[in-house]
């Protein structure tokens, strides 16, 4: 295993010597998991013809992932392969029906039921390629993903049922075999000039690395829960009460080169989150631009935060948090360079269920998050290259994340020390006879930058470690 890991590292270094990429689909973009075809066929004669004129879309994926921890601690690897199909009818009186499903097989991986003998901790990354809730079963995992009815009106639509969403707080987080999916009603309104409005009510979520849908309250706590502000183990899994999530989002580009984004997410009986983000591009000349960005998020508890018992609640009663961040950068047709900063104030932990999506911060880097922490300073710089034909993308990013001390549990939910992280990502879309294939190679290394008190529990799968991922997709 070590030799195979070394070969992959060498391959990566060879690739990065020619180019440098991107990771995860940006939360500001529409979901593109299935590479949907643009089906403009309309047939109002019969439902049968609407089905006959529908589109089938397929996706196969191979995913290799390996984690190399500090000497003396356990290393892990996984090989997963899967495939699925999506069908969407043509329009029938402006209605469309869609359904998709996926299967996953383990073709050679570590035994994730075995814990590290030094720390007694479980695997963190590779297990998420399969079913996080059943680590001993990695074969023939099947998943119903989408099942929806959509109504189209001019440039807008309303979708009811199981579907894909990409918002600042609930998003695909598509860095494993399959993305997070939601169940509910979603309105995408695009009838106002340079303004997009989204309104939704969600009553179910199927987090990535799970095989079924859960009610909103049930979905919180499927992933590790960390500790309460008083140091006791969080016990909110299965003990929360909520009628669902109400979401409103507005994106406006009425002012030239300025994009303003507002999201409000109301998780009934648990907490509310509001985001304001403004991104401005200043034209230096026809070929290059300066980039400026500002973002702030405010959160507050609703009622008792999910449960009257403080040890079983998710958001501490009367609790709140505040974050703000900024971006400065330069961009031309091939290269984008940014310097990013994010601050989570010391007034409380920034909380957003990891089952729902990844951080919306400018400083986000794949394979780690700053959710669950307060009093954080994060700085990240990234250089990204896209070739003119857009078949090759790469990026190199370095970030420093100054977190509260691991023993400051009131502001450090997951007992993670400060760290320095480097990400290098290469993506390529094949052409010619291999058209439909695309590949990604991601290498991540995290260096410890905080006090760990000689406790390996603060090290395993957290710092002084590296992960490598190779993903091969085929879309048809």
XYZ file of C-alpha atoms in Angstrom:
476
model
C 0.000 0.000 0.000
C 2.806 2.418 0.875
C 4.499 1.790 -2.486
C 1.241 2.365 -4.358
C 0.759 5.599 -2.446
C 4.267 6.708 -3.392
C 3.632 5.954 -7.072
C 0.500 8.091 -7.056
C 2.354 10.948 -5.347
C 5.064 10.782 -8.013
C 2.452 10.814 -10.766
C 0.833 13.851 -9.207
C 4.110 15.735 -8.938
C 4.827 15.008 -12.593
C 1.424 16.401 -13.576
C 1.692 19.461 -11.387
C 5.056 20.327 -12.906
C 3.218 21.083 -16.161
C 0.061 22.642 -14.769
C -1.617 23.506 -11.412
C -6.756 22.988 -10.584
C -10.169 23.264 -8.982
C -12.084 21.207 -6.395
C -15.778 20.736 -5.737
C -18.524 22.398 -7.703
C -18.875 25.998 -6.555
C -21.960 26.583 -4.419
C -22.978 29.509 -6.655
C -23.469 27.215 -9.684
C -26.419 25.022 -10.574
C -25.942 21.290 -9.878
C -24.064 19.589 -12.729
C -23.670 16.070 -11.373
C -25.481 14.415 -14.282
C -24.295 16.675 -17.164
C -27.915 17.083 -18.228
C -28.822 17.485 -21.875
C -30.885 20.490 -22.863
C -34.217 18.912 -23.703
C -36.476 21.492 -25.354
C -38.900 18.961 -26.777
C -42.538 19.724 -26.016
C -45.297 17.212 -26.594
C -48.796 17.975 -25.410
C -50.480 15.116 -27.236
C -50.007 12.449 -24.564
C -48.082 11.503 -21.485
C -46.780 8.484 -23.387
C -45.074 10.663 -26.001
C -43.623 12.878 -23.276
C -41.906 9.768 -21.891
C -40.831 8.571 -25.350
C -39.215 11.951 -26.051
C -37.466 12.097 -22.692
C -33.731 11.990 -22.008
C -31.660 9.237 -20.393
C -28.390 10.374 -18.779
C -25.766 8.019 -17.367
C -22.785 8.408 -15.067
C -20.056 5.956 -14.027
C -17.339 6.761 -11.491
C -14.176 5.150 -10.152
C -12.778 6.674 -6.944
C -9.468 5.870 -5.253
C -8.700 7.557 -1.936
C -5.861 7.032 0.520
C -4.883 8.692 3.814
C -1.335 8.655 5.145
C -1.233 9.548 8.849
C 1.666 10.351 11.156
C 4.065 7.462 11.815
C 2.635 4.988 14.325
C -0.987 5.755 13.432
C -3.231 3.853 11.025
C -3.293 4.517 7.279
C -6.290 3.807 5.075
C -7.257 3.330 1.423
C -10.400 2.673 -0.600
C -11.373 1.733 -4.138
C -14.982 2.368 -5.123
C -16.802 2.009 -8.421
C -20.364 2.932 -9.191
C -22.867 3.867 -11.823
C -26.324 5.228 -12.279
C -28.891 6.586 -14.673
C -31.282 9.523 -14.716
C -34.425 9.905 -16.815
C -36.359 13.103 -17.406
C -39.411 13.356 -19.643
C -40.039 15.978 -22.289
C -42.472 18.748 -21.341
C -46.146 17.837 -21.215
C -48.260 20.974 -20.683
C -45.067 22.404 -19.087
C -44.754 19.487 -16.639
C -41.762 17.140 -16.458
C -41.090 14.015 -14.425
C -37.594 12.905 -13.378
C -36.040 9.953 -11.548
C -32.466 8.797 -10.905
C -30.659 6.086 -8.974
C -27.119 4.924 -8.318
C -25.180 1.859 -7.125
C -21.738 1.617 -5.480
C -19.357 -1.340 -5.114
C -16.222 -1.757 -3.010
C -13.462 -3.284 -5.171
C -10.715 -3.316 -2.527
C -10.505 -1.194 0.622
C -9.318 -1.105 4.220
C -11.446 -2.703 6.935
C -13.221 0.381 8.281
C -14.724 -1.532 11.200
C -11.233 -1.727 12.740
C -10.300 1.274 14.868
C -6.838 2.749 15.201
C -5.157 0.820 18.085
C -3.434 3.921 19.505
C -6.393 6.324 19.632
C -9.381 3.944 19.326
C -10.724 6.312 16.642
C -12.380 5.273 13.369
C -11.585 6.087 9.780
C -12.704 9.554 8.691
C -12.352 10.023 4.928
C -12.444 6.755 2.964
C -15.512 5.321 4.699
C -17.501 8.216 3.210
C -17.211 6.626 -0.244
C -19.701 4.006 0.945
C -22.429 3.935 3.609
C -21.326 5.933 6.644
C -24.004 4.270 8.765
C -22.984 0.697 7.943
C -19.186 0.490 7.655
C -19.144 -3.320 7.489
C -21.297 -3.433 4.341
C -19.638 -1.915 1.271
C -21.023 -4.111 -1.491
C -24.017 -3.513 -3.737
C -25.053 -0.216 -2.156
C -28.029 1.201 -4.053
C -29.562 4.627 -3.652
C -32.705 6.298 -4.956
C -31.561 9.859 -5.585
C -34.071 11.981 -7.499
C -37.819 11.555 -7.872
C -39.543 14.784 -8.810
C -42.290 16.565 -10.712
C -41.317 19.888 -12.273
C -43.516 22.665 -13.668
C -41.926 25.115 -16.095
C -43.115 28.702 -16.618
C -41.162 30.881 -19.068
C -37.646 31.026 -17.530
C -38.753 29.749 -14.124
C -39.736 26.414 -12.619
C -41.142 24.753 -9.516
C -39.833 21.322 -8.502
C -41.550 19.018 -6.017
C -39.854 15.922 -4.607
C -36.364 14.506 -4.321
C -33.854 16.725 -6.133
C -30.378 18.272 -6.268
C -29.729 21.712 -4.755
C -26.712 23.972 -4.568
C -27.038 26.867 -2.106
C -24.616 28.540 0.280
C -25.764 26.422 3.239
C -27.230 23.279 1.634
C -25.193 22.029 -1.298
C -23.860 19.026 -3.179
C -20.551 18.693 -1.251
C -19.682 16.368 -4.134
C -16.211 15.261 -3.052
C -17.155 11.598 -2.614
C -19.026 9.037 -4.729
C -22.415 10.788 -4.608
C -23.686 14.223 -3.565
C -26.150 15.343 -0.909
C -29.791 15.391 -2.102
C -32.916 17.021 -0.673
C -36.657 16.363 -0.570
C -39.106 19.245 -0.731
C -40.461 22.017 -2.923
C -38.126 24.449 -4.673
C -39.011 27.549 -6.706
C -36.486 28.954 -9.175
C -37.864 32.346 -10.259
C -36.064 34.129 -13.122
C -38.600 36.592 -14.528
C -36.978 39.782 -13.186
C -34.133 41.369 -15.125
C -30.724 40.476 -13.649
C -32.377 39.050 -10.539
C -32.817 35.438 -9.476
C -35.070 34.465 -6.582
C -35.235 31.076 -4.879
C -37.811 30.001 -2.325
C -37.976 26.533 -0.829
C -39.345 24.295 1.876
C -37.333 21.150 2.592
C -38.605 18.262 4.705
C -36.013 15.591 3.883
C -32.296 15.197 3.175
C -30.155 12.314 1.926
C -26.622 13.281 3.018
C -23.696 12.125 0.918
C -22.296 8.803 2.176
C -25.772 7.565 3.150
C -28.228 5.371 1.272
C -31.625 6.803 2.239
C -33.565 9.976 2.977
C -34.075 11.321 6.492
C -36.400 13.880 8.004
C -34.631 17.174 8.636
C -34.210 16.660 12.383
C -33.050 13.050 11.866
C -30.370 14.101 9.387
C -28.479 16.136 12.010
C -26.046 13.874 13.850
C -25.468 11.143 11.269
C -21.863 12.363 11.016
C -19.663 12.660 14.165
C -21.183 15.147 16.608
C -18.180 16.413 18.590
C -18.675 17.847 22.072
C -21.039 20.298 23.740
C -19.777 23.710 24.919
C -19.510 22.285 28.452
C -17.254 19.412 27.287
C -19.830 16.605 27.428
C -20.324 14.482 24.330
C -22.968 15.960 22.047
C -26.123 13.869 22.204
C -28.391 15.622 19.711
C -28.484 12.744 17.199
C -32.057 11.426 17.181
C -33.150 13.933 19.827
C -34.056 17.011 17.760
C -37.459 18.267 16.672
C -38.110 20.341 13.524
C -40.823 20.691 10.908
C -38.287 21.428 8.179
C -36.180 24.132 6.554
C -37.495 27.313 4.932
C -35.091 28.997 2.524
C -35.127 32.300 0.632
C -32.323 33.365 -1.690
C -31.882 36.474 -3.850
C -29.120 37.059 -6.367
C -28.940 40.459 -8.057
C -26.593 41.781 -10.757
C -28.321 45.098 -11.572
C -25.127 47.053 -10.893
C -22.507 46.397 -13.548
C -19.805 43.920 -12.431
C -21.399 43.557 -8.954
C -23.098 40.353 -7.803
C -25.053 40.574 -4.546
C -26.215 37.396 -2.856
C -28.567 37.069 0.129
C -29.631 33.761 1.700
C -31.799 33.173 4.738
C -32.204 29.633 6.051
C -34.735 29.000 8.806
C -34.403 25.523 10.350
C -37.652 25.511 12.305
C -37.215 25.143 16.082
C -33.415 24.863 15.772
C -31.594 27.898 14.305
C -31.625 30.632 11.669
C -28.740 31.651 9.380
C -28.458 34.736 7.172
C -25.733 35.348 4.590
C -24.852 38.523 2.680
C -22.175 38.323 0.004
C -21.005 40.920 -2.529
C -18.510 40.168 -5.309
C -17.221 42.934 -7.578
C -15.055 42.724 -10.716
C -13.136 45.832 -11.796
C -12.003 45.836 -15.421
C -8.327 46.756 -15.714
C -8.360 46.179 -19.479
C -10.264 43.931 -21.922
C -8.271 40.893 -20.767
C -7.924 41.222 -16.978
C -9.914 42.160 -13.882
C -9.452 42.877 -10.213
C -11.653 40.840 -7.874
C -13.148 42.104 -4.615
C -15.415 40.187 -2.286
C -17.137 40.601 1.069
C -19.200 38.086 3.014
C -20.881 37.983 6.402
C -23.062 35.374 8.128
C -25.156 35.788 11.271
C -26.755 32.871 13.131
C -29.044 32.627 16.146
C -30.782 29.843 18.044
C -34.537 29.315 17.764
C -36.339 28.377 20.977
C -34.116 25.825 22.740
C -32.037 25.036 19.645
C -33.783 21.730 18.979
C -34.214 20.220 22.459
C -34.930 21.627 25.934
C -32.161 19.437 27.368
C -28.885 21.388 26.818
C -26.943 18.136 26.347
C -29.306 16.998 23.591
C -29.739 20.271 21.729
C -27.923 21.305 18.565
C -27.731 25.096 18.919
C -27.253 26.344 22.465
C -30.243 28.284 23.823
C -29.831 32.037 23.149
C -26.646 31.200 21.236
C -25.492 33.105 18.173
C -22.462 33.436 15.919
C -21.014 35.939 13.472
C -18.572 35.461 10.592
C -17.163 37.850 8.034
C -14.654 37.456 5.250
C -13.087 39.085 2.247
C -11.404 38.341 -1.053
C -8.894 40.240 -3.177
C -7.755 38.864 -6.507
C -6.732 39.223 -10.123
C -8.107 37.345 -13.120
C -7.567 36.990 -16.830
C -8.828 34.422 -19.336
C -6.455 31.718 -18.085
C -5.320 32.534 -14.543
C -7.053 33.582 -11.333
C -5.100 34.500 -8.191
C -6.918 35.259 -4.934
C -6.056 36.122 -1.336
C -8.909 35.140 0.987
C -9.664 35.814 4.644
C -12.388 34.633 7.017
C -13.070 35.457 10.640
C -15.464 33.613 12.946
C -15.848 35.819 15.994
C -15.506 34.594 19.573
C -19.183 35.209 20.399
C -20.044 31.606 19.550
C -19.529 28.566 17.329
C -20.459 28.763 13.648
C -22.795 25.761 13.283
C -24.158 24.183 10.128
C -24.877 20.426 9.978
C -22.093 18.790 7.971
C -24.707 16.430 6.587
C -26.239 19.376 4.681
C -23.251 20.844 2.860
C -19.798 22.345 3.006
C -18.684 25.770 4.276
C -19.543 28.776 2.049
C -16.432 30.700 3.195
C -13.943 32.209 0.732
C -11.267 30.255 2.612
C -12.886 26.826 2.135
C -10.441 24.052 1.180
C -11.479 20.507 0.287
C -10.993 17.817 2.995
C -11.458 20.117 5.990
C -14.015 22.546 7.388
C -14.244 25.349 9.920
C -17.811 24.509 10.917
C -18.146 23.975 14.672
C -15.604 26.613 15.696
C -15.547 30.137 17.056
C -12.718 32.664 17.369
C -11.129 31.617 14.061
C -8.763 33.498 11.769
C -8.318 31.853 8.358
C -6.113 33.029 5.486
C -5.909 31.209 2.162
C -4.302 32.009 -1.165
C -5.046 30.186 -4.402
C -3.809 30.241 -7.968
C -6.040 28.659 -10.586
C -5.372 27.922 -14.252
C -7.914 27.096 -16.957
C -6.759 26.431 -20.491
C -8.539 28.354 -23.299
C -10.557 25.319 -24.427
C -11.630 24.705 -20.802
C -10.749 21.026 -20.967
C -8.007 21.385 -18.356
C -8.225 23.070 -14.945
C -5.821 23.134 -12.050
C -5.272 24.970 -8.799
C -2.754 25.188 -6.010
C -3.913 26.560 -2.637
C -2.268 27.154 0.735
C -4.146 28.140 3.886
C -3.410 28.898 7.538
C -6.248 28.263 9.998
C -5.803 29.682 13.501
C -8.306 27.831 15.705
C -8.999 27.941 19.458
C -6.892 25.631 21.594
C -8.101 22.009 21.463
C -9.020 22.244 25.151
C -11.116 25.367 24.578
C -14.114 23.176 23.912
C -16.668 25.986 24.159
C -15.307 27.228 20.811
C -13.746 24.027 19.417
C -16.525 21.481 18.821
C -14.340 18.842 17.118
C -11.116 19.348 19.117
C -9.085 20.203 16.019
C -5.743 22.022 16.459
C -4.651 24.942 14.294
C -3.197 23.786 10.997
C -1.638 24.726 7.668
C -3.199 23.052 4.633
C -2.015 22.709 1.044
C -4.232 21.508 -1.802
C -3.172 20.715 -5.360
C -5.873 19.677 -7.804
C -5.716 18.722 -11.494
C -8.757 18.068 -13.717
C -8.911 17.053 -17.359
C -11.775 16.420 -19.805
C -10.848 13.910 -22.481
C -11.629 14.563 -26.140
C -11.815 12.501 -29.318
C -12.499 8.806 -28.892
C -12.442 9.230 -25.072
C -14.947 12.085 -25.046
C -17.260 11.714 -22.046
C -14.422 10.798 -19.683
C -12.938 13.247 -17.197
C -10.314 12.710 -14.510
C -9.293 14.462 -11.305
C -6.234 14.108 -9.095
C -6.315 15.819 -5.690
C -3.490 15.896 -3.166
C -3.957 17.421 0.308
C -1.453 17.806 3.125
C -2.176 19.225 6.570
C 0.608 20.393 8.888
C -0.013 20.785 12.606
C 0.267 24.395 13.844
C -1.251 24.094 17.319
C -0.681 22.482 20.712
C -1.714 18.811 20.854
C -0.498 18.005 24.409
C 1.155 14.770 23.179
C -2.320 13.342 22.568
C -2.577 11.426 19.284
C -6.380 11.856 19.319
C -5.732 15.422 18.209
C -3.538 14.180 15.337
C -5.159 11.143 13.691
C -7.031 12.178 10.522
C -6.726 15.825 11.589
C -3.161 17.116 11.161
C 0.312 15.847 10.151
C -1.417 13.828 7.469
C -2.034 13.721 3.738
C -4.758 12.389 1.470
C -4.705 11.620 -2.208
C -7.725 11.051 -4.436
C -8.000 9.917 -8.037
C -11.431 10.100 -9.678
C -12.400 8.927 -13.150
C -15.859 9.815 -14.458
C -17.735 8.799 -17.572
C -20.890 10.725 -18.487
C -23.166 9.809 -21.359
